[in-house]
Coordinates of C-alpha atoms in Angstrom, one line a residue:
M215 CA -49.6 -55.5 -12.7
K216 CA -52.4 -54.0 -10.7
L217 CA -54.1 -56.5 -8.3
L218 CA -57.8 -56.7 -9.0
F219 CA -60.2 -57.6 -6.2
F220 CA -63.5 -59.2 -7.1
T221 CA -66.4 -59.1 -4.6
L222 CA -68.3 -62.3 -4.2
T223 CA -71.8 -61.7 -3.0
L224 CA -73.5 -64.2 -0.8
F225 CA -77.2 -64.1 -1.0
L226 CA -78.7 -65.2 2.2
K227 CA -82.1 -66.5 3.0
I228 CA -83.2 -67.2 6.5
F229 CA -86.5 -68.3 8.0
S230 CA -88.9 -65.6 9.0
L231 CA -88.5 -64.8 12.7
N232 CA -92.2 -64.3 13.2
G233 CA -93.1 -66.8 15.9
Q234 CA -89.4 -67.9 16.5
A235 CA -87.3 -66.9 19.4
S236 CA -84.1 -66.8 17.3
S237 CA -82.4 -68.1 14.2
Q238 CA -78.8 -68.7 13.0
L239 CA -77.1 -68.1 9.7
N240 CA -73.8 -69.7 8.9
L241 CA -71.1 -67.7 7.1
D242 CA -68.7 -70.6 6.5
T243 CA -68.5 -70.6 2.7
N244 CA -67.5 -68.2 0.0
W245 CA -64.8 -66.3 1.8
I246 CA -62.1 -64.5 -0.2
V247 CA -58.5 -64.6 1.2
W248 CA -56.1 -62.0 0.0
N249 CA -52.8 -60.3 0.6
Q250 CA -51.9 -57.1 -1.2
N251 CA -48.2 -57.5 -0.4
F252 CA -47.9 -60.8 -2.3
R253 CA -50.6 -60.0 -4.9
I254 CA -52.5 -63.1 -3.8
Q255 CA -56.3 -63.5 -3.9
V256 CA -58.1 -66.8 -3.4
P257 CA -61.9 -66.9 -3.8
N258 CA -64.4 -69.5 -2.7
V259 CA -62.7 -70.4 0.5
T260 CA -64.5 -72.5 3.1
I261 CA -63.7 -72.2 6.8
P262 CA -62.2 -73.5 9.1
N263 CA -59.0 -72.9 7.2
S264 CA -55.6 -71.3 7.4
I265 CA -53.3 -69.6 4.9
H266 CA -50.9 -72.5 4.3
T267 CA -53.8 -74.9 3.5
I268 CA -55.6 -72.4 1.4
L269 CA -52.5 -71.5 -0.7
H270 CA -51.6 -75.2 -1.2
Q271 CA -55.2 -76.2 -2.2
S272 CA -55.3 -73.3 -4.7
G273 CA -52.0 -74.4 -6.3
Q274 CA -50.0 -71.3 -5.2
I275 CA -47.5 -73.1 -2.9
E276 CA -46.2 -76.7 -2.7
D277 CA -47.3 -79.0 0.2
P278 CA -45.9 -77.2 3.3
L279 CA -44.7 -80.5 4.6
F280 CA -42.7 -81.4 1.5
Q281 CA -38.9 -81.5 2.0
Y282 CA -37.6 -78.2 3.3
N283 CA -40.8 -76.2 2.8
D284 CA -41.1 -75.4 6.5
L285 CA -38.1 -73.1 5.9
K286 CA -39.1 -71.9 2.4
L287 CA -42.6 -70.8 3.5
R288 CA -41.6 -68.9 6.7
Y289 CA -42.3 -65.6 4.9
L290 CA -46.1 -66.3 5.0
S291 CA -46.4 -66.0 8.7
L292 CA -44.1 -62.9 8.9
D293 CA -46.5 -60.8 6.8
D294 CA -49.2 -58.5 8.3
G295 CA -51.2 -58.3 5.1
W296 CA -53.5 -61.4 5.3
T297 CA -57.3 -60.7 5.1
F298 CA -60.3 -63.0 5.2
S299 CA -63.3 -61.2 3.6
Q300 CA -66.9 -62.2 3.4
S301 CA -69.6 -60.3 1.4
F302 CA -73.3 -61.0 2.0
R303 CA -76.7 -59.4 1.6
L304 CA -79.7 -59.6 3.9
D305 CA -83.4 -59.4 3.2
E306 CA -84.9 -56.2 4.6
Q307 CA -88.0 -57.7 6.2
E308 CA -86.1 -60.6 7.8
T309 CA -83.6 -58.1 9.3
K310 CA -86.3 -55.9 10.5
N311 CA -88.1 -58.7 12.3
A312 CA -85.0 -59.3 14.4
N313 CA -84.8 -57.2 17.6
A314 CA -81.0 -57.9 17.8
I315 CA -78.4 -59.5 15.7
S316 CA -75.1 -60.9 17.0
L317 CA -71.9 -62.2 15.3
T318 CA -69.9 -65.1 16.5
L319 CA -66.4 -66.2 15.5
D320 CA -65.3 -69.4 17.0
S321 CA -61.5 -69.5 17.3
V322 CA -59.6 -66.7 15.4
D323 CA -56.0 -67.7 15.0
T324 CA -54.8 -65.3 16.5
M325 CA -54.0 -61.6 16.3
A326 CA -56.7 -59.9 14.2
S327 CA -58.9 -56.9 13.8
I328 CA -62.4 -57.6 12.7
F329 CA -64.4 -55.0 10.6
L330 CA -68.0 -55.0 9.6
N331 CA -68.8 -52.5 6.9
T332 CA -65.5 -50.7 7.6
Q333 CA -66.3 -50.4 11.3
L334 CA -63.8 -52.0 13.8
I335 CA -65.9 -54.3 16.0
L336 CA -63.3 -56.5 17.7
N337 CA -59.6 -57.1 18.2
T338 CA -58.6 -60.7 19.0
S339 CA -55.6 -62.1 20.7
N340 CA -56.6 -65.5 22.0
Q341 CA -57.0 -68.5 19.7
F342 CA -58.8 -70.5 22.4
L343 CA -61.8 -68.2 22.8
R344 CA -65.1 -68.0 21.1
H345 CA -65.8 -64.3 20.2
K346 CA -69.4 -63.1 20.3
I347 CA -70.3 -59.5 19.4
D348 CA -73.8 -59.2 20.9
D349 CA -75.6 -56.5 18.9
I350 CA -74.4 -55.5 15.4
K351 CA -77.8 -54.7 13.9
S352 CA -77.1 -51.0 13.6
L353 CA -74.0 -51.8 11.5
L354 CA -75.8 -54.0 9.1
K355 CA -77.3 -53.0 5.8
S356 CA -80.5 -54.4 4.5
S357 CA -82.6 -53.6 1.4
N358 CA -80.3 -56.0 -0.6
Q359 CA -77.3 -53.8 0.1
E360 CA -73.9 -55.5 0.4
N361 CA -72.4 -56.1 3.9
V362 CA -68.7 -56.8 4.1
L363 CA -67.1 -58.7 7.0
E364 CA -63.2 -58.5 7.1
V365 CA -60.8 -60.3 9.4
K366 CA -57.4 -58.6 9.1
F367 CA -54.5 -60.6 10.6
S368 CA -51.2 -59.4 12.1
S369 CA -48.1 -61.6 12.0
P370 CA -48.0 -63.8 15.1
V371 CA -44.2 -63.9 14.9
K372 CA -44.0 -60.2 15.0
Q373 CA -46.7 -59.8 17.7
A374 CA -44.9 -62.3 19.9
K375 CA -41.6 -60.4 19.6
S376 CA -43.4 -57.1 20.3
A377 CA -45.1 -58.5 23.4
A378 CA -41.8 -59.8 24.7
D379 CA -39.9 -56.6 24.0
S380 CA -42.4 -54.6 25.9
Y381 CA -42.7 -56.9 28.9
P382 CA -40.8 -55.6 31.9
Y383 CA -38.7 -58.7 32.4
R384 CA -37.6 -61.7 30.4
M385 CA -40.1 -64.5 29.8
P386 CA -38.1 -67.7 29.2
P387 CA -37.4 -69.6 27.1
E388 CA -37.1 -66.7 24.6
C389 CA -36.5 -69.1 21.7
P390 CA -36.6 -72.8 21.1
P391 CA -33.4 -74.9 20.6
K392 CA -31.8 -74.3 17.2
V393 CA -32.5 -77.9 16.2
Q394 CA -36.2 -77.1 16.2
K395 CA -35.8 -74.3 13.6
G396 CA -38.6 -72.4 15.2
D397 CA -39.7 -68.9 16.0
C398 CA -39.4 -67.1 19.3
Q399 CA -41.6 -66.1 22.3
I400 CA -44.7 -68.2 21.6
N401 CA -45.3 -68.0 25.3
M402 CA -46.3 -64.4 25.0
L403 CA -49.4 -65.3 22.9
R404 CA -52.5 -67.3 23.6
K405 CA -52.0 -69.5 20.6
K406 CA -51.2 -73.1 19.9
Q407 CA -47.7 -73.3 21.5
C408 CA -46.3 -75.9 19.1
S409 CA -47.1 -73.8 16.1
F410 CA -43.7 -72.1 16.6
S411 CA -42.1 -75.6 16.5
W412 CA -41.5 -78.3 19.1
D413 CA -39.1 -81.1 19.5
W414 CA -41.5 -83.3 17.5
G415 CA -42.9 -80.9 15.0
P416 CA -42.3 -78.2 12.4
N417 CA -42.6 -74.4 12.7
F418 CA -45.8 -73.2 11.0
P419 CA -47.3 -70.2 12.9
N420 CA -50.8 -70.6 11.6
I421 CA -53.0 -67.7 10.5
G422 CA -56.7 -68.3 9.9
L423 CA -60.2 -69.0 11.1
N424 CA -60.3 -72.3 13.0
G425 CA -64.0 -72.4 13.7
P426 CA -67.5 -71.5 12.4
V427 CA -68.6 -67.9 11.8
Y428 CA -72.3 -67.1 12.0
L429 CA -75.0 -64.5 12.6
T430 CA -77.7 -65.0 15.2
F431 CA -81.0 -63.2 14.7
V432 CA -82.8 -62.7 18.0
N433 CA -86.5 -61.9 17.9
N434 CA -87.2 -62.6 21.5
F435 CA -84.3 -64.5 23.1
D436 CA -81.5 -67.0 22.5
F437 CA -79.7 -69.2 25.0
E438 CA -76.9 -71.8 25.5
F439 CA -76.1 -74.0 28.5
A440 CA -73.3 -75.9 30.1
V441 CA -73.7 -78.9 32.4
S442 CA -71.8 -81.2 34.7
V443 CA -73.1 -84.4 36.3
Y444 CA -71.6 -85.6 39.5
P445 CA -72.5 -87.5 42.7
K446 CA -74.2 -85.6 45.4
Q447 CA -71.6 -87.0 47.8
R448 CA -68.4 -89.0 47.4
H449 CA -69.0 -92.7 46.9
D450 CA -72.8 -92.2 46.4
L451 CA -73.7 -93.5 43.0
N452 CA -77.5 -93.3 43.5
N453 CA -77.9 -89.6 44.1
W454 CA -76.6 -87.1 41.6
I455 CA -76.4 -83.4 40.9
I456 CA -77.1 -82.0 37.4
D457 CA -75.3 -78.7 37.5
E458 CA -76.4 -76.4 34.8
L459 CA -75.4 -72.9 33.8
V460 CA -77.9 -71.3 31.4
T461 CA -76.9 -68.1 29.6
I462 CA -79.8 -66.2 28.1
R463 CA -79.5 -63.3 25.6
R464 CA -82.4 -61.0 25.0
A465 CA -83.0 -57.9 22.8
V466 CA -84.2 -55.8 25.8
A467 CA -83.4 -55.4 29.5
T468 CA -86.7 -55.6 31.2
A469 CA -88.0 -57.8 34.0
Q470 CA -89.2 -61.1 32.5
N471 CA -90.3 -64.4 33.9
I472 CA -89.0 -67.5 32.1
K473 CA -89.3 -71.3 32.6
V474 CA -86.3 -73.6 32.2
I475 CA -87.2 -77.2 31.7
T476 CA -84.6 -80.1 31.8
K477 CA -85.5 -83.4 30.3
I478 CA -83.9 -86.9 29.9
E479 CA -86.7 -88.4 27.8
E480 CA -85.2 -91.9 27.7
I481 CA -85.9 -92.3 31.5
N482 CA -88.9 -90.0 31.6
F483 CA -87.1 -87.4 33.8
E484 CA -88.3 -83.8 33.8
N485 CA -87.4 -80.8 36.0
S486 CA -88.7 -77.3 35.7
N487 CA -87.5 -74.0 37.2
N488 CA -89.2 -70.6 37.1
L489 CA -86.8 -67.7 37.0
T490 CA -86.8 -63.9 36.5
L491 CA -84.5 -62.0 34.1
N492 CA -83.5 -58.4 34.4
K493 CA -80.6 -57.9 32.0
K494 CA -80.0 -58.4 28.3
I495 CA -77.4 -61.1 29.0
E496 CA -77.9 -63.1 32.1
Q497 CA -76.5 -66.4 33.5
K498 CA -78.6 -68.6 35.8
S499 CA -77.1 -71.5 37.8
I500 CA -79.5 -74.4 38.3
L501 CA -78.7 -77.4 40.6
I502 CA -81.0 -80.4 40.1
D503 CA -81.2 -83.3 42.5
F504 CA -81.4 -86.5 40.5
S505 CA -81.9 -90.0 41.9
D506 CA -83.6 -91.9 39.0
S507 CA -82.3 -95.3 38.0
I508 CA -79.6 -95.0 35.4
D509 CA -76.7 -97.0 33.8
L510 CA -73.2 -95.8 34.5
W511 CA -70.6 -94.7 32.0
W512 CA -67.4 -96.7 32.2
P513 CA -63.9 -96.5 30.7
N514 CA -62.9 -99.0 28.0
G515 CA -62.4 -102.4 29.5
Y516 CA -64.5 -101.8 32.7
G517 CA -68.1 -101.7 31.3
E518 CA -70.4 -100.0 28.8
Q519 CA -70.3 -96.4 27.7
K520 CA -73.9 -95.4 28.3
M521 CA -74.8 -91.9 27.2
Y522 CA -78.1 -90.0 27.7
E523 CA -79.5 -87.0 25.8
L524 CA -80.2 -84.1 28.1
K525 CA -82.5 -81.4 26.8
V526 CA -82.9 -77.9 28.1
I527 CA -85.9 -75.9 27.0
V528 CA -86.4 -72.2 27.8
E529 CA -89.9 -70.8 27.5
M530 CA -90.6 -67.1 27.4
N531 CA -93.5 -65.0 26.1
G532 CA -95.2 -68.0 24.5
Q533 CA -92.0 -69.0 22.6
S534 CA -89.5 -71.8 23.4
L535 CA -86.0 -72.9 22.3
T536 CA -84.5 -76.3 22.9
R537 CA -80.8 -77.2 23.1
W538 CA -79.3 -80.6 24.0
K539 CA -76.1 -82.3 25.0
K540 CA -75.1 -85.9 25.5
I541 CA -74.2 -86.7 29.1
G542 CA -73.0 -89.7 31.1
F543 CA -73.2 -90.6 34.8
R544 CA -69.9 -91.5 36.3
S545 CA -67.9 -90.5 39.4
V546 CA -64.1 -89.6 39.4
Q547 CA -61.8 -89.6 42.4
L548 CA -58.1 -88.9 42.5
V549 CA -56.7 -90.9 45.5
Q550 CA -53.7 -89.4 47.3
E551 CA -53.3 -91.0 50.7
L552 CA -50.6 -92.7 52.7
T553 CA -49.3 -95.9 51.3
P554 CA -50.0 -99.2 53.1
S555 CA -46.7 -98.7 55.1
K556 CA -48.3 -95.6 56.6
K557 CA -44.8 -94.0 56.6
K558 CA -44.6 -90.5 55.4
E559 CA -41.2 -91.0 53.8
H560 CA -42.9 -93.5 51.4
G561 CA -45.0 -90.7 50.0
L562 CA -48.6 -90.8 48.9
T563 CA -50.6 -92.9 46.4
F564 CA -51.7 -91.4 43.2
Y565 CA -54.4 -93.2 41.3
F566 CA -57.9 -92.8 40.0
K567 CA -61.2 -94.4 40.9
V568 CA -64.1 -94.2 38.4
N569 CA -67.5 -95.2 39.8
D570 CA -65.6 -96.3 43.0
V571 CA -63.5 -98.8 41.0
D572 CA -59.7 -98.5 40.9
I573 CA -58.6 -97.8 37.3
F574 CA -55.3 -98.8 35.9
L575 CA -54.6 -96.1 33.2
K576 CA -53.3 -97.4 29.9
G577 CA -52.9 -94.9 27.1
S578 CA -50.9 -92.2 25.2
N579 CA -50.2 -88.5 25.0
W580 CA -52.2 -86.7 22.3
I581 CA -50.7 -83.9 20.3
P582 CA -52.7 -82.3 17.5
A583 CA -53.5 -84.9 14.9
D584 CA -52.3 -82.6 12.1
V585 CA -50.1 -79.5 11.9
F586 CA -53.0 -77.8 10.1
Q587 CA -56.2 -78.3 12.2
E588 CA -58.6 -77.9 9.3
R589 CA -57.2 -81.1 7.6
I590 CA -58.4 -83.3 10.4
T591 CA -61.5 -85.2 9.3
R592 CA -64.0 -87.0 11.4
D593 CA -63.1 -90.3 9.7
Y594 CA -59.4 -89.8 10.6
L595 CA -60.2 -89.1 14.2
T596 CA -62.6 -92.1 14.3
D597 CA -59.9 -94.4 13.0
L598 CA -57.4 -93.1 15.6
F599 CA -59.9 -93.7 18.4
N600 CA -60.8 -97.1 17.1
S601 CA -57.0 -98.0 17.1
A602 CA -56.7 -96.7 20.7
K603 CA -59.6 -98.9 21.8
E604 CA -58.4 -102.0 20.0
S605 CA -55.0 -101.4 21.6
Y606 CA -56.8 -101.7 25.0
M607 CA -56.1 -98.1 25.8
N608 CA -58.4 -96.3 28.2
V609 CA -56.9 -92.8 28.4
L610 CA -55.5 -90.1 26.2
R611 CA -53.7 -87.1 27.7
V612 CA -54.4 -83.9 25.7
W613 CA -51.0 -82.3 25.9
G614 CA -50.7 -78.7 27.0
G615 CA -48.7 -77.4 24.0
G616 CA -51.5 -78.0 21.4
I617 CA -55.2 -77.1 21.4
Y618 CA -58.3 -77.8 23.3
E619 CA -59.6 -80.4 20.9
L620 CA -62.6 -80.3 18.6
E621 CA -66.0 -81.4 19.9
H622 CA -65.9 -84.5 17.8
F623 CA -62.8 -85.6 19.7
Y624 CA -64.6 -85.7 23.0
D625 CA -67.7 -87.3 21.5
L626 CA -65.5 -90.1 20.3
A627 CA -63.8 -90.4 23.6
N628 CA -67.2 -90.8 25.2
E629 CA -68.3 -93.4 22.7
Y630 CA -65.1 -95.5 22.9
G631 CA -64.6 -95.2 26.6
I632 CA -61.4 -93.3 26.4
L633 CA -60.7 -91.1 29.4
V634 CA -59.2 -87.7 28.7
W635 CA -56.5 -86.1 30.9
Q636 CA -57.1 -82.5 29.8
D637 CA -54.2 -80.1 30.1
F638 CA -54.7 -76.4 29.8
M639 CA -52.7 -74.9 27.0
F640 CA -49.5 -73.9 28.7
A641 CA -46.2 -75.8 28.1
C642 CA -42.5 -75.7 29.0
A643 CA -42.3 -72.0 29.6
A644 CA -42.8 -69.1 31.9
Y645 CA -45.9 -67.0 31.1
P646 CA -46.9 -63.3 31.6
T647 CA -49.0 -62.3 34.5
N648 CA -49.9 -58.8 33.6
P649 CA -53.6 -58.0 34.0
E650 CA -54.5 -58.2 30.3
F651 CA -52.9 -61.6 29.9
L652 CA -54.6 -63.0 33.1
Q653 CA -58.0 -61.6 32.0
S654 CA -57.7 -63.3 28.7
V655 CA -56.7 -66.6 30.4
E656 CA -59.6 -66.3 32.8
K657 CA -62.0 -66.0 29.8
E658 CA -60.3 -68.9 28.0
V659 CA -60.6 -71.2 31.0
E660 CA -64.3 -70.2 31.7
Y661 CA -65.2 -70.8 28.0
Q662 CA -63.3 -74.1 27.6
V663 CA -64.5 -75.6 31.0
N664 CA -68.1 -74.8 30.2
R665 CA -67.7 -76.1 26.7
L666 CA -66.3 -79.4 27.8
R667 CA -67.5 -80.2 31.3
H668 CA -70.5 -82.3 30.2
H669 CA -68.3 -84.9 28.7
P670 CA -67.9 -87.9 31.0
C671 CA -64.7 -88.9 29.4
I672 CA -62.8 -85.9 30.9
L673 CA -60.9 -87.4 33.9
I674 CA -59.0 -84.4 35.2
W675 CA -58.0 -80.8 34.5
A676 CA -54.2 -80.1 34.6
G677 CA -52.9 -76.6 34.7
N678 CA -49.9 -77.0 32.4
N679 CA -47.3 -79.3 30.9
E680 CA -44.0 -79.4 32.8
N681 CA -44.0 -75.8 34.1
E682 CA -43.7 -76.7 37.7
A683 CA -40.6 -78.7 36.9
A684 CA -39.3 -76.0 34.6
I685 CA -39.6 -73.3 37.2
S686 CA -38.7 -75.2 40.4
T687 CA -35.6 -77.0 38.9
D688 CA -34.4 -73.9 37.0
W689 CA -34.5 -75.0 33.4
Y690 CA -34.0 -71.4 32.3
G691 CA -31.3 -70.0 34.6
I692 CA -33.6 -67.8 36.7
K693 CA -32.1 -68.5 40.2
D694 CA -31.3 -64.9 40.8
Q695 CA -35.0 -64.0 40.2
K696 CA -36.7 -67.2 41.3
E697 CA -39.1 -65.6 43.7
R698 CA -40.5 -63.4 40.8
Y699 CA -41.1 -66.5 38.7
F700 CA -42.4 -68.6 41.6
A701 CA -44.9 -65.8 42.3
D702 CA -45.9 -65.7 38.6
Y703 CA -46.4 -69.4 38.5
R704 CA -48.8 -69.4 41.5
K705 CA -50.6 -66.3 40.2
L706 CA -51.4 -68.1 36.9
Y707 CA -52.1 -71.7 37.8
I708 CA -53.3 -71.4 41.4
D709 CA -54.8 -67.9 41.8
T710 CA -56.3 -67.5 38.2
I711 CA -57.0 -70.9 36.6
R712 CA -57.9 -73.0 39.6
P713 CA -60.7 -70.8 41.0
V714 CA -62.4 -70.6 37.6
V715 CA -62.2 -74.4 37.1
E716 CA -63.7 -75.0 40.6
K717 CA -66.4 -72.4 40.1
Y718 CA -67.8 -74.1 37.1
D719 CA -66.8 -77.7 37.6
P720 CA -66.4 -78.6 41.2
A721 CA -64.1 -81.3 42.6
L722 CA -66.9 -83.8 42.9
S723 CA -67.1 -83.7 39.1
R724 CA -63.4 -84.1 38.5
P725 CA -60.1 -82.9 40.1
Y726 CA -57.8 -80.0 39.2
L727 CA -54.1 -80.7 39.2
S728 CA -51.8 -77.7 39.1
S729 CA -49.2 -79.2 36.7
S730 CA -48.0 -82.4 35.0
P731 CA -45.7 -83.7 36.3
T732 CA -46.3 -82.7 39.9
N733 CA -46.1 -84.2 43.3
G734 CA -49.8 -83.4 43.8
L735 CA -50.5 -82.9 47.5
G736 CA -46.8 -83.1 48.0
S737 CA -46.4 -80.0 45.8
E738 CA -49.2 -78.2 47.5
E739 CA -47.5 -78.7 50.8
Q740 CA -44.5 -76.9 49.3
N741 CA -46.5 -74.0 48.1
W742 CA -47.2 -75.6 44.7
L743 CA -43.6 -75.8 43.6
A744 CA -41.9 -79.0 44.8
K745 CA -38.2 -79.1 45.1
N746 CA -38.3 -82.4 43.1
P747 CA -41.4 -82.6 41.0
Y748 CA -40.0 -85.9 39.6
D749 CA -40.2 -87.7 43.0
W750 CA -41.3 -91.3 42.3
N751 CA -43.2 -91.4 45.6
Y752 CA -45.7 -88.7 44.7
G753 CA -47.9 -87.6 41.9
D754 CA -47.3 -88.3 38.2
L755 CA -44.1 -88.5 36.3
H756 CA -42.7 -87.7 32.8
F757 CA -39.7 -90.0 31.9
Y758 CA -37.3 -90.0 29.0
D759 CA -34.0 -91.9 28.8
Y760 CA -32.6 -92.4 25.3
K761 CA -29.4 -94.2 26.4
M762 CA -30.8 -97.0 28.5
N763 CA -31.8 -100.4 27.1
S764 CA -35.5 -99.9 27.0
W765 CA -36.1 -103.6 26.4
D766 CA -34.9 -104.4 29.9
P767 CA -37.7 -104.0 32.5
K768 CA -35.0 -103.5 35.3
N769 CA -34.4 -100.0 33.8
F770 CA -38.0 -98.9 34.1
P771 CA -38.9 -96.4 36.8
L772 CA -41.7 -97.3 39.2
P773 CA -43.6 -94.1 39.8
R774 CA -47.1 -93.7 41.2
L775 CA -48.4 -92.8 37.7
M776 CA -46.5 -92.3 34.5
S777 CA -48.3 -89.7 32.5
E778 CA -45.7 -89.2 29.7
F779 CA -42.8 -91.3 28.4
G780 CA -41.5 -92.8 25.2
V781 CA -38.9 -93.1 22.5
Q782 CA -38.9 -92.0 18.9
S783 CA -39.5 -93.9 15.7
L784 CA -39.8 -92.9 12.1
P785 CA -43.2 -93.0 10.3
S786 CA -43.8 -95.6 7.6
M787 CA -42.6 -95.1 4.1
S788 CA -46.1 -94.6 2.9
T789 CA -46.1 -91.4 5.0
L790 CA -42.5 -90.3 4.4
S791 CA -42.8 -90.7 0.6
K792 CA -45.1 -87.7 0.6
C793 CA -42.3 -85.6 1.9
F794 CA -39.1 -87.3 0.5
L795 CA -38.2 -86.9 -3.1
S796 CA -35.0 -88.9 -4.0
E797 CA -33.3 -92.0 -2.7
E798 CA -30.5 -89.7 -1.5
D799 CA -32.8 -88.6 1.3
M800 CA -33.6 -92.2 2.4
D801 CA -31.4 -92.8 5.3
L802 CA -31.6 -92.2 9.0
Q803 CA -28.7 -89.8 8.8
S804 CA -29.4 -88.1 5.4
N805 CA -29.6 -84.3 5.3
L806 CA -33.3 -84.3 4.9
T807 CA -33.9 -86.8 7.7
E808 CA -31.6 -84.7 10.0
H809 CA -33.5 -81.5 9.0
R810 CA -36.8 -83.0 10.0
Q811 CA -35.4 -84.3 13.3
H812 CA -36.2 -81.6 15.9
H813 CA -34.8 -83.4 19.0
G814 CA -31.1 -82.9 19.4
N815 CA -29.1 -86.0 18.3
G816 CA -32.4 -87.8 17.9
N817 CA -31.6 -89.9 14.8
Q818 CA -28.3 -91.2 16.4
E819 CA -30.2 -92.0 19.6
M820 CA -32.6 -94.2 17.5
I821 CA -29.7 -96.0 16.0
D822 CA -28.1 -96.5 19.4
E823 CA -31.3 -97.8 20.9
I824 CA -31.7 -100.3 18.0
K825 CA -28.1 -101.5 18.5
N826 CA -28.8 -102.3 22.2
N827 CA -30.7 -105.4 21.0
L828 CA -30.5 -105.7 17.2
E829 CA -28.2 -105.1 14.2
M830 CA -28.6 -102.1 11.9
P831 CA -29.3 -103.1 8.3
S832 CA -26.7 -102.6 5.6
D833 CA -28.4 -103.3 2.4
S834 CA -26.9 -101.8 -0.8
D835 CA -30.4 -100.9 -2.1
R836 CA -30.9 -97.5 -0.4
R837 CA -34.7 -97.6 -0.5
K838 CA -34.9 -101.1 0.9
N839 CA -32.3 -100.3 3.6
F840 CA -34.3 -97.3 4.7
N841 CA -37.5 -99.3 4.9
R842 CA -35.6 -101.7 7.2
Q843 CA -34.3 -98.8 9.3
I844 CA -37.9 -97.5 9.6
Y845 CA -39.1 -100.9 10.7
L846 CA -36.5 -101.3 13.3
T847 CA -37.2 -97.9 14.8
Q848 CA -40.9 -98.8 15.0
L849 CA -40.1 -102.2 16.5
N850 CA -37.9 -100.6 19.1
Q851 CA -40.6 -98.1 20.0
G852 CA -43.3 -100.7 20.1
K853 CA -41.3 -103.0 22.3

């Protein structure tokens, strides 16, 4: 049967640009997602979205998380035929009024070619970037003619293999352990690393649009800004620097005087700077001395979380635009100094001060709240943050195998006083260091640091998850080529990422740590790769021991800071019932429970941990017995 394609026309109406500097038009609704190879077409798609969620919501596949569907649906991510298409019309006069029109796509996941009216305008290869094509006016049709925007995706699984095959030497680990049932060489792509499976999650190599898509109509100019707030000097909480980076886009490249005004209206603060522009796109750095009386932002349990609205107004040619962000005034210091014994063999301290007060960190590691990012609602995030606060937590570590979180995540962290240990998205692997990869990483870090640096909740930037340990202690059998991988490690985390972080967010704002775990200054003294990154006398530590009796405090390690640890438990039956069908599945060692366990011997380890202190249930009612097993795994984990 011939597949028919129907064009959905989106009629757009925007405000007249006469008298306005710029205007924005969202293209988040009425997409068509199709695949010629599978004879699939889904209309009326809203983004953010990805193919698994779209197909499930339209009734074309079962819930991807049900039973063994992670295996049954693998074909979806292996196909090169997925296209997201948007058709729209523009009013001729409104288009004519704009001197320039740009297109923005925020987070394309991941390998895609983007076409506007059949013209290729961009190839994407990094999920963690916002893509902005600055002048597309000449490609657009007006007079009520139809415009077509298409995003054509390539299989991330195939692209990862291709990148690995063409790289001059191996980039380990080539594949995850078999128990994870995952795909290979995710480290070759700038994509959510856990999307190819992890020891806690399934293999769903997502394909889709993870953020908004919109047009910007520029009559005169448009701008955006990033800002950090930090003490002028260490320990000085009366004098601050407001560190702004203003990016201005204009339709023409002529000399032009502008005024940039910064306001915090709640405390009647205003600062103004007169600047000159010469380029179409220009960045201006503005450092503002600030010494007004303010209330500090504090972590949960140490004080209030006072936030201020900071406005930036740009005036040019009698027109003005205003943008704003919420900021908080707080200082952060990572203290690494000799212990009270003053003996070098006792190592260094490793703790944080916020507003010159020692902070005892209490929290959790944060992995993506859903396998499919588009399913995470604001209410769900709010509930999780409320739970964290009520549990007396004051920190979450955004783990480096997931994503840089959504804006609402950091807004909630600000509101609830939850500090954020922010990893960059590299985890448990070696990574390429060819020029193209490093250039992409540099853009990624610049974008993400500038997007996030105004949030007072962010405590620290960390270069990666466990890669110092992986490389220096030879997880991957690379001893014969260790100098090559040591050099790659330094090139990525020290020579590429670190300078970008410190350029846009200096150490007085928050520190940069090369890895987690790391010996901190101890690793730096060993050229950034410590012989023992798990030294209890330095830095932070990750700790797992599934054989010890975790109820006995004598077994606990005593590191300077424990940034990752834990044992497993099963989720409650209310969650598992969405994925399990029959009573046959309801046992810690059933085929389905074993299938969903991605950590080697993980279910038996949970049983052994319970038996250290309790008796396993043996009820003849299978469902009741499973409920008791679940409860005991949770009790053991909570204890």
